[in-house]
PDB file of C-alpha atoms in Angstrom:
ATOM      1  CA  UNK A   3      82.459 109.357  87.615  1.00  0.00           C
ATOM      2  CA  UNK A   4      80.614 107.714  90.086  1.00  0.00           C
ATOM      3  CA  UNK A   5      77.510 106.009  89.595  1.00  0.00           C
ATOM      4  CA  UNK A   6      74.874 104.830  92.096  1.00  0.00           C
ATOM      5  CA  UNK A   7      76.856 105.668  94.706  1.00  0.00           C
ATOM      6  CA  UNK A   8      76.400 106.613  98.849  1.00  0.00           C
ATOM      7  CA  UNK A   9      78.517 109.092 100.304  1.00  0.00           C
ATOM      8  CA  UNK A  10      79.135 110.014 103.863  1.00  0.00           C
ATOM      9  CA  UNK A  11      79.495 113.533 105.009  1.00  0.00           C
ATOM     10  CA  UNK A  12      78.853 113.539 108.342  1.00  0.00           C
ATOM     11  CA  UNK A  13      78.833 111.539 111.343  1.00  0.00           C
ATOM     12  CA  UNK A  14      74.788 111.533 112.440  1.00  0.00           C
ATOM     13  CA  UNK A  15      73.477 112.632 109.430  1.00  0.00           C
ATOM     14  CA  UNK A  16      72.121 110.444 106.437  1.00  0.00           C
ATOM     15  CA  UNK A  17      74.067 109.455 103.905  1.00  0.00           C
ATOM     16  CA  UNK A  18      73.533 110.751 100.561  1.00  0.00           C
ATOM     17  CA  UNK A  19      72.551 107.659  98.453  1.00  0.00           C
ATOM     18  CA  UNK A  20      71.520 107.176  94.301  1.00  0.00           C
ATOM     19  CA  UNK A  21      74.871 109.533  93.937  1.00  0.00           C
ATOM     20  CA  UNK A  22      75.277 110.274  89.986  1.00  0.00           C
ATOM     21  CA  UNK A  23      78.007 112.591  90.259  1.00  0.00           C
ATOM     22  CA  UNK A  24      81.340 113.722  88.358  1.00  0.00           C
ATOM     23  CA  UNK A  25      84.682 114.101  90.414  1.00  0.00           C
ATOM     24  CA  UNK A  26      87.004 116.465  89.309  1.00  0.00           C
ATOM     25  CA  UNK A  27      90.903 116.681  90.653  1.00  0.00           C
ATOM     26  CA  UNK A  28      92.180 120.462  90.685  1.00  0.00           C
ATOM     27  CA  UNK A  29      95.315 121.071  92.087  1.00  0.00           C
ATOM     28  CA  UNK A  30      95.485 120.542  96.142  1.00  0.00           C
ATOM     29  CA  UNK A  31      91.804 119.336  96.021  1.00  0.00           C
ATOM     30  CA  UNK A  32      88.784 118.381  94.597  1.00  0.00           C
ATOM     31  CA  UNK A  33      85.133 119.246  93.462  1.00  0.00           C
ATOM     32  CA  UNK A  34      82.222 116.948  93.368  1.00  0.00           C
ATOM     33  CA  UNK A  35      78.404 117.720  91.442  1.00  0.00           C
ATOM     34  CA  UNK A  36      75.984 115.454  90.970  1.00  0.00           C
ATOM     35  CA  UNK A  37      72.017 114.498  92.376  1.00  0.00           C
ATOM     36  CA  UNK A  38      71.294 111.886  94.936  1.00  0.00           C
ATOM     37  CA  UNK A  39      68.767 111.008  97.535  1.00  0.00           C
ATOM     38  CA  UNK A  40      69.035 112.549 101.427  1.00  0.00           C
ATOM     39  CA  UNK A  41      66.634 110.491 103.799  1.00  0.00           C
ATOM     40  CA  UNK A  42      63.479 110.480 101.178  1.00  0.00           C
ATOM     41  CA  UNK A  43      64.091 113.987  99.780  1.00  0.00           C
ATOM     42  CA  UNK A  44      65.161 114.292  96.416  1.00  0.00           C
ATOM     43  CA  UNK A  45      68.717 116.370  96.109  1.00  0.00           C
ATOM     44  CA  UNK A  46      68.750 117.435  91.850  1.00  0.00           C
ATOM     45  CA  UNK A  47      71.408 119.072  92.586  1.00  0.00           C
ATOM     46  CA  UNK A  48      74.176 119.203  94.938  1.00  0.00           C
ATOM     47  CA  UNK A  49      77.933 119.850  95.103  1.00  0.00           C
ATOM     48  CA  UNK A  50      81.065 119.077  97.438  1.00  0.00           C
ATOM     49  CA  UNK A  51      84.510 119.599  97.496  1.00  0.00           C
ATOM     50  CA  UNK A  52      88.060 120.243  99.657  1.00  0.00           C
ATOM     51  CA  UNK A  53      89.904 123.149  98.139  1.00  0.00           C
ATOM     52  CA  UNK A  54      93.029 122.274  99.743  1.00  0.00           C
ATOM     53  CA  UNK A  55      93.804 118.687 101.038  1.00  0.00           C
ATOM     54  CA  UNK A  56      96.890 120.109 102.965  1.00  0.00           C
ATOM     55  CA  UNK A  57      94.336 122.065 104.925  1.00  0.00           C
ATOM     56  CA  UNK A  58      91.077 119.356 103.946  1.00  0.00           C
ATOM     57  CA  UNK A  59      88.090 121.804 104.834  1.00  0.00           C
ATOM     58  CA  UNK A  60      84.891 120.121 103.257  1.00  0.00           C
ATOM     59  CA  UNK A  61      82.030 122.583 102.134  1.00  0.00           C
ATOM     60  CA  UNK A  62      78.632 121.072 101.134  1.00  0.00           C
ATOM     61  CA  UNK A  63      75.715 122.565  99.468  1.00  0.00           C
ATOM     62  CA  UNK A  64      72.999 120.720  98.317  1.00  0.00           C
ATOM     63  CA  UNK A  65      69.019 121.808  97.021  1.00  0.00           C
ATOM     64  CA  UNK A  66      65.913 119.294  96.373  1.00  0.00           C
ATOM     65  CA  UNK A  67      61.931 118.785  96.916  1.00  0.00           C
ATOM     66  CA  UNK A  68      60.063 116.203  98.748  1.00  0.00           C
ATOM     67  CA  UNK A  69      57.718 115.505 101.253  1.00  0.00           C
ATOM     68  CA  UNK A  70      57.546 117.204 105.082  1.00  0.00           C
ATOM     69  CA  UNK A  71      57.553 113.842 106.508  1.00  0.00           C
ATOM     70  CA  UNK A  72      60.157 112.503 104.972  1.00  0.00           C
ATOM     71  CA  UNK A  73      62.413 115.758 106.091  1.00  0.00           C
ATOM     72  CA  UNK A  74      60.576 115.657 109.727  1.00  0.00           C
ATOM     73  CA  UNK A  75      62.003 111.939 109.549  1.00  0.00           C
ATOM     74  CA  UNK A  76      65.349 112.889 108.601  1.00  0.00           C
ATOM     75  CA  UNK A  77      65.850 115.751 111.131  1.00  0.00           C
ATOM     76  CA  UNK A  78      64.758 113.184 113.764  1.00  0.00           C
ATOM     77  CA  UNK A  79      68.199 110.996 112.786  1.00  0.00           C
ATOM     78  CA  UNK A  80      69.914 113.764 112.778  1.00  0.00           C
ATOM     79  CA  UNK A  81      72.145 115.603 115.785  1.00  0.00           C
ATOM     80  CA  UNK A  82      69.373 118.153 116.061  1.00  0.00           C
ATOM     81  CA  UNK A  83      67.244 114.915 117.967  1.00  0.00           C
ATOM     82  CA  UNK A  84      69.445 115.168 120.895  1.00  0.00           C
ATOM     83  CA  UNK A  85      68.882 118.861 121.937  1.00  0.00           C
ATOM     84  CA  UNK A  86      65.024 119.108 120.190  1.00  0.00           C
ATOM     85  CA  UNK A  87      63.865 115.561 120.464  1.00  0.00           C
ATOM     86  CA  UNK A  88      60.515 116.126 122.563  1.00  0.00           C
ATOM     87  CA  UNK A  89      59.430 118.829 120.138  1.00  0.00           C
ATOM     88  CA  UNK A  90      60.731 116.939 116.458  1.00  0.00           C
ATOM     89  CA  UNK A  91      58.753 113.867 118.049  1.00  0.00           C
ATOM     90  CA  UNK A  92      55.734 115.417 118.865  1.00  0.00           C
ATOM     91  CA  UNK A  93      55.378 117.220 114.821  1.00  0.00           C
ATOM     92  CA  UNK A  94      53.639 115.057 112.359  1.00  0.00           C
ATOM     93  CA  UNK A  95      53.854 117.009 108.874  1.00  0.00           C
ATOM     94  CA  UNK A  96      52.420 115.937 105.456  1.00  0.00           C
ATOM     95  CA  UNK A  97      52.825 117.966 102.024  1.00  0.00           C
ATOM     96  CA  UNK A  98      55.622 119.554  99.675  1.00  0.00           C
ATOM     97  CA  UNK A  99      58.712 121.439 100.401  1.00  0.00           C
ATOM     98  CA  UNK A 100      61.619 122.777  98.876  1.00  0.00           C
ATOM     99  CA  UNK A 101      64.948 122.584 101.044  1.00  0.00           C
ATOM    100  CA  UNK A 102      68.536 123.785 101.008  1.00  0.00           C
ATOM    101  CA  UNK A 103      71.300 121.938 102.734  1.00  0.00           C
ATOM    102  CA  UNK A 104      75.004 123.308 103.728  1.00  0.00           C
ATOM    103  CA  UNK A 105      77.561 121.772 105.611  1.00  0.00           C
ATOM    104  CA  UNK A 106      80.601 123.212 105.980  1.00  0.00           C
ATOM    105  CA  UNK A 107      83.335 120.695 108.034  1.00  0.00           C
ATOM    106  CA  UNK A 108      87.046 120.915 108.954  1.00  0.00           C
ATOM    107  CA  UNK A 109      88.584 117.550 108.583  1.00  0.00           C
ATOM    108  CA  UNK A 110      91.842 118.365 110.263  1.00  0.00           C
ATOM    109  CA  UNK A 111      90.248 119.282 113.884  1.00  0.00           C
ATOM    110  CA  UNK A 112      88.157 116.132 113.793  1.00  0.00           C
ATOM    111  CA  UNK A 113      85.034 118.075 114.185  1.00  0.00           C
ATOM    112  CA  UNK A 114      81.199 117.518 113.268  1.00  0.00           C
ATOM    113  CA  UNK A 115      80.780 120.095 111.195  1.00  0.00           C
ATOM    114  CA  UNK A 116      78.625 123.289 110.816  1.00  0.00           C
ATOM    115  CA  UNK A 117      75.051 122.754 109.355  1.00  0.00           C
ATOM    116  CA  UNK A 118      72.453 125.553 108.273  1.00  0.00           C
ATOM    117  CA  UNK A 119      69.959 125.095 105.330  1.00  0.00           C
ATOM    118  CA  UNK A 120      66.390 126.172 104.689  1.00  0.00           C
ATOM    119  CA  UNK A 121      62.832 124.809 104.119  1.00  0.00           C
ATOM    120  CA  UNK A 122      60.290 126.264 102.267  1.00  0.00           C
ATOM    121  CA  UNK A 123      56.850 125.086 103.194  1.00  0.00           C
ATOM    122  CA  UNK A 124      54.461 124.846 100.127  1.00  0.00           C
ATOM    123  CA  UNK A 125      51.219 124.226 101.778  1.00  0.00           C
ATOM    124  CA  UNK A 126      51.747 121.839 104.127  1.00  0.00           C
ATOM    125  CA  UNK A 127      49.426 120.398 107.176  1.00  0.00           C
ATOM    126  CA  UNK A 128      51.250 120.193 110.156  1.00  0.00           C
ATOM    127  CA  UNK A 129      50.046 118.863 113.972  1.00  0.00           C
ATOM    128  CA  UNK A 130      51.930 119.267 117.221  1.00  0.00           C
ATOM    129  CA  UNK A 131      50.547 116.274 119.826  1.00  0.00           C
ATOM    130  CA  UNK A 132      51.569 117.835 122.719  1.00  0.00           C
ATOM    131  CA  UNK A 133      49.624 120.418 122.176  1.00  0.00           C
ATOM    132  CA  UNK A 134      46.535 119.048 120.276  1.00  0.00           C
ATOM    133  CA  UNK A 135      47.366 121.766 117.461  1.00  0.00           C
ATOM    134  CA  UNK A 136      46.384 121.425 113.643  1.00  0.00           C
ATOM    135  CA  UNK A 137      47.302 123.399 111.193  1.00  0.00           C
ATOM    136  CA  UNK A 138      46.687 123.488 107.195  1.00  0.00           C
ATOM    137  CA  UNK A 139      47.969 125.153 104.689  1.00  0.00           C
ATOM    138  CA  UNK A 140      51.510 126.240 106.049  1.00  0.00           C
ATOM    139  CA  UNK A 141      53.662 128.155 104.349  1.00  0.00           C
ATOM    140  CA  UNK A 142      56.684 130.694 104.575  1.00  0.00           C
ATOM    141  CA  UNK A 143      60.424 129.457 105.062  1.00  0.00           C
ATOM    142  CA  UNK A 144      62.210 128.271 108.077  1.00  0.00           C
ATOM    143  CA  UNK A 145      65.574 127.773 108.679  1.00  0.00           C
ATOM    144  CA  UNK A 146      67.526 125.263 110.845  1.00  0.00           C
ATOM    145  CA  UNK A 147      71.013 124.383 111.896  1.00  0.00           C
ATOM    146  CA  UNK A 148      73.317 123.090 114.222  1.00  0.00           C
ATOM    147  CA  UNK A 149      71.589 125.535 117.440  1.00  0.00           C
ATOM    148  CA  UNK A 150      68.386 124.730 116.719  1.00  0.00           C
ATOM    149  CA  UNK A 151      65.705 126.236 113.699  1.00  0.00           C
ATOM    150  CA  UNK A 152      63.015 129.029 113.728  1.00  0.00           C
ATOM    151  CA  UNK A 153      60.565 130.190 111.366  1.00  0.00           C
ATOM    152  CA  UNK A 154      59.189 133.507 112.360  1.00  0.00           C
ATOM    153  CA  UNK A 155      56.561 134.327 109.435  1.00  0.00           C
ATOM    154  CA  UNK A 156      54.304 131.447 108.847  1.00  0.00           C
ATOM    155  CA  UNK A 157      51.155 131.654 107.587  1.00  0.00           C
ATOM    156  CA  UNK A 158      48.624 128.909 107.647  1.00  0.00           C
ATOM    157  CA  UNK A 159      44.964 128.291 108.778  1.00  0.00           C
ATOM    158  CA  UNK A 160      43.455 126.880 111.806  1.00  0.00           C
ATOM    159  CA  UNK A 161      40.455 125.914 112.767  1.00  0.00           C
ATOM    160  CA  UNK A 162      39.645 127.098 109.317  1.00  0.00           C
ATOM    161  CA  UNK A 163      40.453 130.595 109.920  1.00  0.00           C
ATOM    162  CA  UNK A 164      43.458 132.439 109.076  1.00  0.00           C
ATOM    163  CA  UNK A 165      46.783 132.920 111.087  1.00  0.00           C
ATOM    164  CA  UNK A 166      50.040 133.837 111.507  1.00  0.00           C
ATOM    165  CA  UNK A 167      52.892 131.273 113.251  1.00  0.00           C
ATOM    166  CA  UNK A 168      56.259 131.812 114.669  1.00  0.00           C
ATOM    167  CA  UNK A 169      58.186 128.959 115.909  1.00  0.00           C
ATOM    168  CA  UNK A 170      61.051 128.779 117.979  1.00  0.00           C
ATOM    169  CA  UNK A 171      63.891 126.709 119.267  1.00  0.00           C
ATOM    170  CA  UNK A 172      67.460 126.147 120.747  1.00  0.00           C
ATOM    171  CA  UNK A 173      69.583 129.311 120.255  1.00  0.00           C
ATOM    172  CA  UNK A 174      66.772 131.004 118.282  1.00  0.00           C
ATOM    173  CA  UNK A 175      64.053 131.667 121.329  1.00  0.00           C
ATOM    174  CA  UNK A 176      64.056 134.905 122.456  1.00  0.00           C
ATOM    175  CA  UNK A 177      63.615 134.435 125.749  1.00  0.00           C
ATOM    176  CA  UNK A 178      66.981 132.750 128.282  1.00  0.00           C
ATOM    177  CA  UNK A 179      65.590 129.662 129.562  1.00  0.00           C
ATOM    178  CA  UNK A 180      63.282 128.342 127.095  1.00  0.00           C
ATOM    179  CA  UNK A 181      63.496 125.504 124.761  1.00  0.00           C
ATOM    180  CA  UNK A 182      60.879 126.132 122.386  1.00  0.00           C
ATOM    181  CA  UNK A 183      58.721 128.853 122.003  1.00  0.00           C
ATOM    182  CA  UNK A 184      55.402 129.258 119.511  1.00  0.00           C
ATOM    183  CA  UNK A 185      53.536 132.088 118.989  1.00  0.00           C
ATOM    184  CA  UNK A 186      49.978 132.100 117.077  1.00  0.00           C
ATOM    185  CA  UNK A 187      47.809 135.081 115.864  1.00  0.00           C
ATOM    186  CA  UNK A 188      44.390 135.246 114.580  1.00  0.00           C
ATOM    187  CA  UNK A 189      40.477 135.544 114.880  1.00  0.00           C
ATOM    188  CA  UNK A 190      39.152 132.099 116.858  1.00  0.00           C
ATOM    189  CA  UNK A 191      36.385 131.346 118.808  1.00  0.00           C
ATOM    190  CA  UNK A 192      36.550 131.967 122.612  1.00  0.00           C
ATOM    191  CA  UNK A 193      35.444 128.042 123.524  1.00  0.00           C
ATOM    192  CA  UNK A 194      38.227 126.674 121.453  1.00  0.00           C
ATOM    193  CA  UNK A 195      40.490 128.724 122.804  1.00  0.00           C
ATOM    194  CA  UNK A 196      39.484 127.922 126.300  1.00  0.00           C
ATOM    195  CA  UNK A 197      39.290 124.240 125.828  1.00  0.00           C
ATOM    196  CA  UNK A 198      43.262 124.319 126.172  1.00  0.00           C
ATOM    197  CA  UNK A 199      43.512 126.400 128.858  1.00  0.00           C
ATOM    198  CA  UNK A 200      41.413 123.764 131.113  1.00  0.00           C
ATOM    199  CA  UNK A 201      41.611 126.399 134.794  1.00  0.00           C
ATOM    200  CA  UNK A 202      40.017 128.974 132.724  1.00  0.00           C
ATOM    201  CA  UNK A 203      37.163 126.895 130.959  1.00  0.00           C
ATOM    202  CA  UNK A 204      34.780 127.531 133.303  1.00  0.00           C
ATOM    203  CA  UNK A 205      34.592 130.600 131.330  1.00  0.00           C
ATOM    204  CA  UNK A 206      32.798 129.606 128.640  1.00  0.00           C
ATOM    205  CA  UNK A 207      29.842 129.714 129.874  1.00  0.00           C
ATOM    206  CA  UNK A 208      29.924 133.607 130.216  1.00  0.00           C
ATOM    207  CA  UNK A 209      31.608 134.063 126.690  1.00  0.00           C
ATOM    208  CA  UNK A 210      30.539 134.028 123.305  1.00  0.00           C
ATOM    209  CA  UNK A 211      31.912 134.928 119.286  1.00  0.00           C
ATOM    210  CA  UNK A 212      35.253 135.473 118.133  1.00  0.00           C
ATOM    211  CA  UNK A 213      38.279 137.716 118.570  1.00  0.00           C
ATOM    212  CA  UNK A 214      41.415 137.802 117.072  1.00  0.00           C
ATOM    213  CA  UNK A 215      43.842 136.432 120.045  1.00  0.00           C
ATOM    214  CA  UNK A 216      47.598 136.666 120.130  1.00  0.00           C
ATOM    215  CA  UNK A 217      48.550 132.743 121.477  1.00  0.00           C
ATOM    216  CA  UNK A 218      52.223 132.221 123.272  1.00  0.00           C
ATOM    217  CA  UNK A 219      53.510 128.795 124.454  1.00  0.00           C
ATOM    218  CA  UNK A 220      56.512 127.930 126.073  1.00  0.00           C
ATOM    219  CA  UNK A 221      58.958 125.208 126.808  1.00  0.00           C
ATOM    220  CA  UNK A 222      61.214 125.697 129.573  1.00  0.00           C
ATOM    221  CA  UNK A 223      64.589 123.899 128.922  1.00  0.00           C
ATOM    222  CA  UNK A 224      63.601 122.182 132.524  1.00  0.00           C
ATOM    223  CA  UNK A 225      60.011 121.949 132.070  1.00  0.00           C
ATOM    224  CA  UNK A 226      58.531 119.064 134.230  1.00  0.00           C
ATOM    225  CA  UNK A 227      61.724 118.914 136.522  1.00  0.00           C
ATOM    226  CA  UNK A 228      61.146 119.772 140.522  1.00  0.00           C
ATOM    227  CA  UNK A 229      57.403 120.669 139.996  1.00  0.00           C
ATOM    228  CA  UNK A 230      57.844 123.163 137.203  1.00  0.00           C
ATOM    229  CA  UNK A 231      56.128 123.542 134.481  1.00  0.00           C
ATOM    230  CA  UNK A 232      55.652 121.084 131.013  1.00  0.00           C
ATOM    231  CA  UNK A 233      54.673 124.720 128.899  1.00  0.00           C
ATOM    232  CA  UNK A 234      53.338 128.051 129.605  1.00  0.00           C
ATOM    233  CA  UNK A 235      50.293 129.413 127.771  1.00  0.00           C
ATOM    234  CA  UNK A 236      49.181 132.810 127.374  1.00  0.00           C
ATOM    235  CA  UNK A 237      46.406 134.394 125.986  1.00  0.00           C
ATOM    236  CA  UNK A 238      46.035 138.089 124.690  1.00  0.00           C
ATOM    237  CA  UNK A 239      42.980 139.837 122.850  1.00  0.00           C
ATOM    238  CA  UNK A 240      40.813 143.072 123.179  1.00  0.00           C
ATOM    239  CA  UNK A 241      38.168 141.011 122.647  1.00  0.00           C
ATOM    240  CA  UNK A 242      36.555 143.042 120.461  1.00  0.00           C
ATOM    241  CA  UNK A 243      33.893 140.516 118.825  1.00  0.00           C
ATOM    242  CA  UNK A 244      33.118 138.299 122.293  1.00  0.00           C
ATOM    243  CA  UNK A 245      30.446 139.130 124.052  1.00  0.00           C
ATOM    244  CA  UNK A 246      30.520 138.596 128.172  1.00  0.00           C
ATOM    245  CA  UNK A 247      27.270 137.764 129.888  1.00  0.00           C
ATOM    246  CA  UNK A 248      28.696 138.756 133.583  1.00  0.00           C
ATOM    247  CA  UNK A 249      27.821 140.866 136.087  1.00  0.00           C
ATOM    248  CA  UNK A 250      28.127 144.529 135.465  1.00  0.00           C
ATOM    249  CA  UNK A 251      30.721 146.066 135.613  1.00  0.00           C
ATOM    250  CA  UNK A 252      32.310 143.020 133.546  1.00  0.00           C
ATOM    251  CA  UNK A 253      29.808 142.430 131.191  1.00  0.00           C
ATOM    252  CA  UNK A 254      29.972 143.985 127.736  1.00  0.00           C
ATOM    253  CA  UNK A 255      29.036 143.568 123.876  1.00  0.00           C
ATOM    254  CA  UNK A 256      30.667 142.262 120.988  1.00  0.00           C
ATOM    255  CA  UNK A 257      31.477 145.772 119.895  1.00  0.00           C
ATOM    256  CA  UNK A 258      33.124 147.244 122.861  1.00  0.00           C
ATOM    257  CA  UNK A 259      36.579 146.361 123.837  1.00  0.00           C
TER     258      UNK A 259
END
């Protein structure tokens, strides 16, 4: 029985501390069950164990409920920093989530392990700096791993209007050459829009209402290197809803188009 206890899985990854778990010996190996704590998110319920320890493969699933910074914080001291570091230091998250951890690890080849899990977002607000993005109310699942994590269908609301969010990153974009990707649908109003697209704001004083936009931005995995890039933004809408006060032929009603 072990009481109170820490236990070390794997190398760059948190500890799992407050362990109150039972150990049971069968045969060649060994299972573990119990609750602990994971970097600030609660684990109820986890289990571990080596089925053979002539062959010592170590499989690790583990469920709980905290708080989105806490896990933000904890994926930040994890291996996923080195690849994803710009983009896990530039979230800020607050509110609850449910996740699921698994780490499956072959002891014999002296490896790191495989990790994949889940996190279901329960209405949480999350910011990206970079970006100057807020969003409230997220929720949908994502899912994360050793490659990177993605969560394709995201709702939340911005700018207190509806959308839907995909995010994107490491072996998960869908695009060669990118290291993040985010796409964003939903009505907003043509200034805010144009506020972060600064070549194109002199825009807004020809444009008025709102149209439901399709938003994409991209991070090359060299952006910033040899004059290229930091992100790529693109915009997309009929524009049904704006009006245009421009010349003819450009101009046009809310209505049309």
């Amino acid at each position: 029985r072990i009481a109170d206890g820490q236990v070390h899985f794997a190398d760059g990854w948190a500890d799992l501390a407050g362990v109150d778990a039972s150990v049971t010996f069968q045969g060649n190996g060994f299972d573990m069950r119990g609750s602990g704590n994971l970097g600030g998110v609660s684990v109820p319920s986890f289990s571990a164990g080596i089925a053979r320890f002539d062959r010592p493969e170590l499989a690790v699933r583990a469920s709980g409920s905290g708080e989105a910074g806490n896990l933000l914080d904890l994926l930040r001291g994890s291996p996923l920093q080195q690849d994803h570091g710009a983009t896990l230091q530039a979230l800020s998250a607050s509110g609850p989530v449910q996740v699921a951890f698994a780490l499956d690890r072959a002891l014999y080849r002296n490896e790191s392990g495989r990790v994949s899990g889940t996190v279901q977002l329960q209405g949480v607000a999350l910011a990206d700096k970079r970006w100057d993005v807020a969003l409230e109310q997220v929720r949908g699942s994502a899912q994360y791993g050793n490659a990177g994590f993605q969560a394709n269908e995201l709702t939340a609301v911005m700018a207190q209007a509806p959308v839907q969010l995909a995010l994107r990153a490491g072996a998960h974009v869908q695009q060669a050459g990118h290291a993040f990707e985010a796409r964003l649908a939903g009505s907003q109003d043509i200034h805010a829009l144009l506020q972060r697209a600064p070549d194109l704001a002199w825009l807004g004083e020809y444009l008025q209402g709102r149209s439901h936009w399709n938003v994409g931005v991209d991070v090359p995995l060299d952006a910033g290197a040899q004059g290229r890039p930091m992100a790529i933004l693109a915009l997309d809408s009929d524009l049904v809803g704006t009006r245009m006060l421009l010349p003819a032929p450009l101009d046009k009603t809310e209505a049309q188009p």
